[in-house]
């Protein structure tokens, strides 16, 4: 993906629904010299998302859209993204499914992070299913978003070993720590940096 022009950074929106720890790591990364992106907008599908606090902390514009009427919310969203001249979207714990129409409008410009070694364990309750299946390894994946859930081209993955007494919570924590490193790395890779 070649979007870089001169020294200008890619105007990026991060979509969240919850805690926003990946959002925080992306904002921190965006402030480093090597980052090709600048986080200009935070979109949340949940007005109570803790991650919205980072909008205040880092003085970044935010919008909450409830997606109760998907069509209407996406219409509003597209107009907000246009006004803010957003060129890249990073989904970071965003728990809504974007329509094909929306994805087409940002073709090849939406990234997602998922807490499993895709193509294994698409969808929800990943850690629980991984543990129930007695897997030896799990991990996280950054991929391009296409019209099928958690199925777009894989950019980077990180594998983690599952410990003997692993629980859903400990595994989620272990993987999340890797996600915070993987997302920035994947962005550098997307821009051939
Ligand atoms: C992360 O583990 C992310 O991979 C996962 O939600 C968590 C969000 O944490 N995303 C999905 O499950 C999407 N299918 P965060 O809000 O602290 O970044």
CSV table of C-alpha atoms and ligand atoms in Angstrom, one decimal:
chain,number,residue,atom,x,y,z
A,1,UNK,CA,0.0,0.0,0.0
A,2,UNK,CA,1.6,3.3,-1.0
A,3,UNK,CA,0.0,6.2,0.6
A,4,UNK,CA,2.9,8.2,1.8
A,5,UNK,CA,3.4,11.6,0.1
A,6,UNK,CA,6.4,13.6,1.2
A,7,UNK,CA,6.8,13.6,5.0
A,8,UNK,CA,3.1,13.7,5.6
A,9,UNK,CA,1.7,11.0,7.8
A,10,UNK,CA,-1.3,8.9,6.9
A,11,UNK,CA,-4.4,10.3,8.6
A,12,UNK,CA,-5.7,7.4,10.6
A,13,UNK,CA,-8.9,6.6,12.5
A,14,UNK,CA,-8.9,3.9,15.2
A,15,UNK,CA,-12.2,2.1,15.8
A,16,UNK,CA,-12.8,0.7,19.3
A,17,UNK,CA,-15.6,-0.7,21.5
A,18,UNK,CA,-13.9,-1.3,24.8
A,19,UNK,CA,-10.8,-0.8,26.9
A,20,UNK,CA,-8.7,0.6,24.1
A,21,UNK,CA,-5.3,-0.7,25.1
A,22,UNK,CA,-4.4,-1.3,21.4
A,23,UNK,CA,-5.6,2.2,20.7
A,24,UNK,CA,-3.2,3.5,23.3
A,25,UNK,CA,-0.3,1.6,21.8
A,26,UNK,CA,-1.1,2.9,18.3
A,27,UNK,CA,-1.3,6.5,19.6
A,28,UNK,CA,2.1,6.0,21.3
A,29,UNK,CA,3.6,4.5,18.2
A,30,UNK,CA,2.1,7.3,16.0
A,31,UNK,CA,4.1,9.8,18.1
A,32,UNK,CA,7.5,8.1,17.3
A,33,UNK,CA,9.7,9.3,14.5
A,34,UNK,CA,9.4,6.1,12.5
A,35,UNK,CA,5.6,6.1,12.4
A,36,UNK,CA,4.0,6.5,9.0
A,37,UNK,CA,0.6,7.3,10.6
A,38,UNK,CA,-1.0,10.0,12.7
A,39,UNK,CA,-4.1,9.1,14.8
A,40,UNK,CA,-6.6,11.8,13.9
A,41,UNK,CA,-9.8,10.3,15.0
A,42,UNK,CA,-11.2,7.7,17.5
A,43,UNK,CA,-14.5,6.0,16.6
A,44,UNK,CA,-16.3,4.0,19.3
A,45,UNK,CA,-19.4,1.9,18.9
A,46,UNK,CA,-19.9,2.2,22.7
A,47,UNK,CA,-20.4,5.4,24.6
A,48,UNK,CA,-19.1,3.8,27.8
A,49,UNK,CA,-15.9,2.5,26.2
A,50,UNK,CA,-13.0,3.2,28.5
A,51,UNK,CA,-10.8,3.7,25.5
A,52,UNK,CA,-12.6,7.0,24.8
A,53,UNK,CA,-10.6,8.5,27.7
A,54,UNK,CA,-7.5,8.4,25.4
A,55,UNK,CA,-9.3,11.0,23.2
A,56,UNK,CA,-9.2,13.4,26.1
A,57,UNK,CA,-5.7,12.4,27.3
A,58,UNK,CA,-4.1,12.8,23.8
A,59,UNK,CA,-6.4,15.5,22.5
A,60,UNK,CA,-7.8,13.5,19.6
A,61,UNK,CA,-11.2,14.0,18.1
A,62,UNK,CA,-13.8,11.3,18.9
A,63,UNK,CA,-17.2,10.2,17.7
A,64,UNK,CA,-19.6,7.6,19.2
A,65,UNK,CA,-21.9,5.8,16.9
A,66,UNK,CA,-24.2,3.1,18.4
A,67,UNK,CA,-24.6,1.0,15.2
A,68,UNK,CA,-28.2,0.2,16.2
A,69,UNK,CA,-29.1,1.1,12.7
A,70,UNK,CA,-26.1,-0.1,10.9
A,71,UNK,CA,-26.9,1.8,7.6
A,72,UNK,CA,-27.5,5.1,9.3
A,73,UNK,CA,-24.4,4.8,11.5
A,74,UNK,CA,-22.2,3.9,8.6
A,75,UNK,CA,-23.6,6.7,6.5
A,76,UNK,CA,-22.7,9.2,9.3
A,77,UNK,CA,-19.3,7.5,9.7
A,78,UNK,CA,-18.4,7.8,6.1
A,79,UNK,CA,-19.2,11.5,6.2
A,80,UNK,CA,-17.1,12.0,9.3
A,81,UNK,CA,-14.2,10.1,7.8
A,82,UNK,CA,-14.4,12.2,4.7
A,83,UNK,CA,-14.5,15.5,6.6
A,84,UNK,CA,-11.4,14.4,8.6
A,85,UNK,CA,-9.7,13.2,5.4
A,86,UNK,CA,-9.0,9.7,6.9
A,87,UNK,CA,-7.0,7.4,4.7
A,88,UNK,CA,-6.4,4.4,6.9
A,89,UNK,CA,-8.7,2.7,9.5
A,90,UNK,CA,-7.3,0.5,12.3
A,91,UNK,CA,-9.9,-1.7,14.0
A,92,UNK,CA,-8.7,-2.3,17.6
A,93,UNK,CA,-11.2,-4.3,19.6
A,94,UNK,CA,-14.0,-3.0,17.5
A,95,UNK,CA,-16.9,-5.4,18.0
A,96,UNK,CA,-19.2,-4.4,15.2
A,97,UNK,CA,-19.2,-5.9,11.7
A,98,UNK,CA,-18.8,-3.4,8.9
A,99,UNK,CA,-20.9,-3.8,5.8
A,100,UNK,CA,-19.5,-4.8,2.4
A,101,UNK,CA,-20.5,-1.4,1.1
A,102,UNK,CA,-18.3,0.3,3.8
A,103,UNK,CA,-15.4,-2.0,3.3
A,104,UNK,CA,-15.5,-1.4,-0.5
A,105,UNK,CA,-15.2,2.3,0.1
A,106,UNK,CA,-12.0,1.8,2.1
A,107,UNK,CA,-10.7,-1.2,0.1
A,108,UNK,CA,-7.3,-2.3,1.2
A,109,UNK,CA,-7.2,0.5,3.8
A,110,UNK,CA,-8.8,-1.2,6.8
A,111,UNK,CA,-6.6,-3.3,9.2
A,112,UNK,CA,-7.8,-5.4,12.1
A,113,UNK,CA,-6.1,-7.2,15.0
A,114,UNK,CA,-7.5,-10.5,16.2
A,115,UNK,CA,-6.5,-12.5,19.3
A,116,UNK,CA,-5.8,-15.8,17.6
A,117,UNK,CA,-3.5,-17.4,15.0
A,118,UNK,CA,-5.9,-16.9,12.1
A,119,UNK,CA,-7.3,-18.7,10.1
A,120,UNK,CA,-7.9,-20.6,13.3
A,121,UNK,CA,-10.4,-19.3,15.8
A,122,UNK,CA,-12.2,-16.6,13.9
A,123,UNK,CA,-15.0,-14.8,15.8
A,124,UNK,CA,-15.7,-14.4,19.4
A,125,UNK,CA,-14.7,-16.2,22.7
A,126,UNK,CA,-11.3,-17.1,21.1
A,127,UNK,CA,-9.3,-17.9,24.3
A,128,UNK,CA,-12.1,-20.1,25.7
A,129,UNK,CA,-12.2,-22.2,22.5
A,130,UNK,CA,-8.4,-22.4,22.3
A,131,UNK,CA,-8.2,-23.7,25.8
A,132,UNK,CA,-11.1,-26.2,25.4
A,133,UNK,CA,-9.3,-27.6,22.4
A,134,UNK,CA,-6.2,-28.1,24.4
A,135,UNK,CA,-4.1,-26.1,21.9
A,136,UNK,CA,-0.3,-25.8,22.7
A,137,UNK,CA,-0.1,-22.4,21.1
A,138,UNK,CA,-2.2,-19.4,20.4
A,139,UNK,CA,-1.3,-15.8,19.4
A,140,UNK,CA,-2.5,-12.8,17.6
A,141,UNK,CA,-2.9,-11.7,13.9
A,142,UNK,CA,-3.0,-8.4,12.1
A,143,UNK,CA,-4.8,-8.6,8.8
A,144,UNK,CA,-6.5,-6.6,6.1
A,145,UNK,CA,-10.3,-6.5,6.4
A,146,UNK,CA,-12.3,-8.0,3.6
A,147,UNK,CA,-16.0,-8.9,3.3
A,148,UNK,CA,-15.6,-12.1,5.3
A,149,UNK,CA,-15.2,-12.1,9.1
A,150,UNK,CA,-11.5,-12.3,10.2
A,151,UNK,CA,-10.5,-13.6,6.7
A,152,UNK,CA,-8.5,-10.9,4.9
A,153,UNK,CA,-4.9,-11.2,3.9
A,154,UNK,CA,-2.6,-11.8,6.9
A,155,UNK,CA,0.1,-9.1,7.5
A,156,UNK,CA,1.8,-10.4,10.6
A,157,UNK,CA,1.3,-13.0,13.4
A,158,UNK,CA,2.8,-13.6,16.8
A,159,UNK,CA,2.7,-17.0,18.4
A,160,UNK,CA,2.6,-17.5,22.2
A,161,UNK,CA,2.9,-20.7,24.1
A,162,UNK,CA,0.1,-21.8,26.3
A,163,UNK,CA,1.2,-22.6,29.9
A,164,UNK,CA,0.1,-25.6,31.9
A,165,UNK,CA,-2.3,-23.7,34.2
A,166,UNK,CA,-3.4,-21.2,31.6
A,167,UNK,CA,-6.8,-19.5,32.1
A,168,UNK,CA,-8.9,-17.4,29.7
A,169,UNK,CA,-7.8,-14.3,31.7
A,170,UNK,CA,-4.1,-15.1,31.8
A,171,UNK,CA,-4.0,-16.1,28.1
A,172,UNK,CA,-5.9,-12.9,27.1
A,173,UNK,CA,-3.4,-10.8,29.1
A,174,UNK,CA,-0.4,-12.6,27.6
A,175,UNK,CA,-1.7,-12.2,24.0
A,176,UNK,CA,-2.7,-8.6,24.6
A,177,UNK,CA,0.9,-7.7,25.5
A,178,UNK,CA,2.0,-9.1,22.2
A,179,UNK,CA,-0.8,-7.3,20.3
A,180,UNK,CA,0.6,-4.0,21.5
A,181,UNK,CA,3.9,-4.8,19.7
A,182,UNK,CA,2.4,-6.5,16.7
A,183,UNK,CA,0.1,-3.8,15.5
A,184,UNK,CA,2.8,-1.1,15.1
A,185,UNK,CA,5.1,-3.7,13.4
A,186,UNK,CA,2.3,-4.7,11.0
A,187,UNK,CA,1.7,-1.0,10.1
A,188,UNK,CA,5.4,-0.6,9.3
A,189,UNK,CA,5.3,-3.7,7.1
A,190,UNK,CA,2.2,-2.4,5.2
A,191,UNK,CA,4.1,0.7,4.3
A,192,UNK,CA,7.3,-1.2,3.5
A,193,UNK,CA,9.2,0.4,6.4
B,1,LIG,C1,-8.0,-7.4,21.8
B,1,LIG,O1,-7.6,-8.6,22.3
B,1,LIG,C2,-8.3,-7.6,20.3
B,1,LIG,O2,-7.5,-8.5,19.6
B,1,LIG,C3,-9.7,-8.1,20.4
B,1,LIG,O3,-10.4,-7.4,21.5
B,1,LIG,C4,-9.3,-7.0,22.4
B,1,LIG,C5,-9.5,-5.5,22.5
B,1,LIG,O4,-8.6,-5.0,23.6
B,1,LIG,N1,-10.4,-8.0,19.2
B,1,LIG,C6,-11.3,-8.9,18.8
B,1,LIG,O5,-11.6,-9.9,19.4
B,1,LIG,C7,-11.9,-8.6,17.4
B,1,LIG,N2,-12.4,-9.8,16.8
B,1,LIG,P1,-8.3,-3.5,23.7
B,1,LIG,O6,-9.7,-2.7,23.7
B,1,LIG,O7,-7.7,-3.3,25.1
B,1,LIG,O8,-7.4,-3.0,22.6
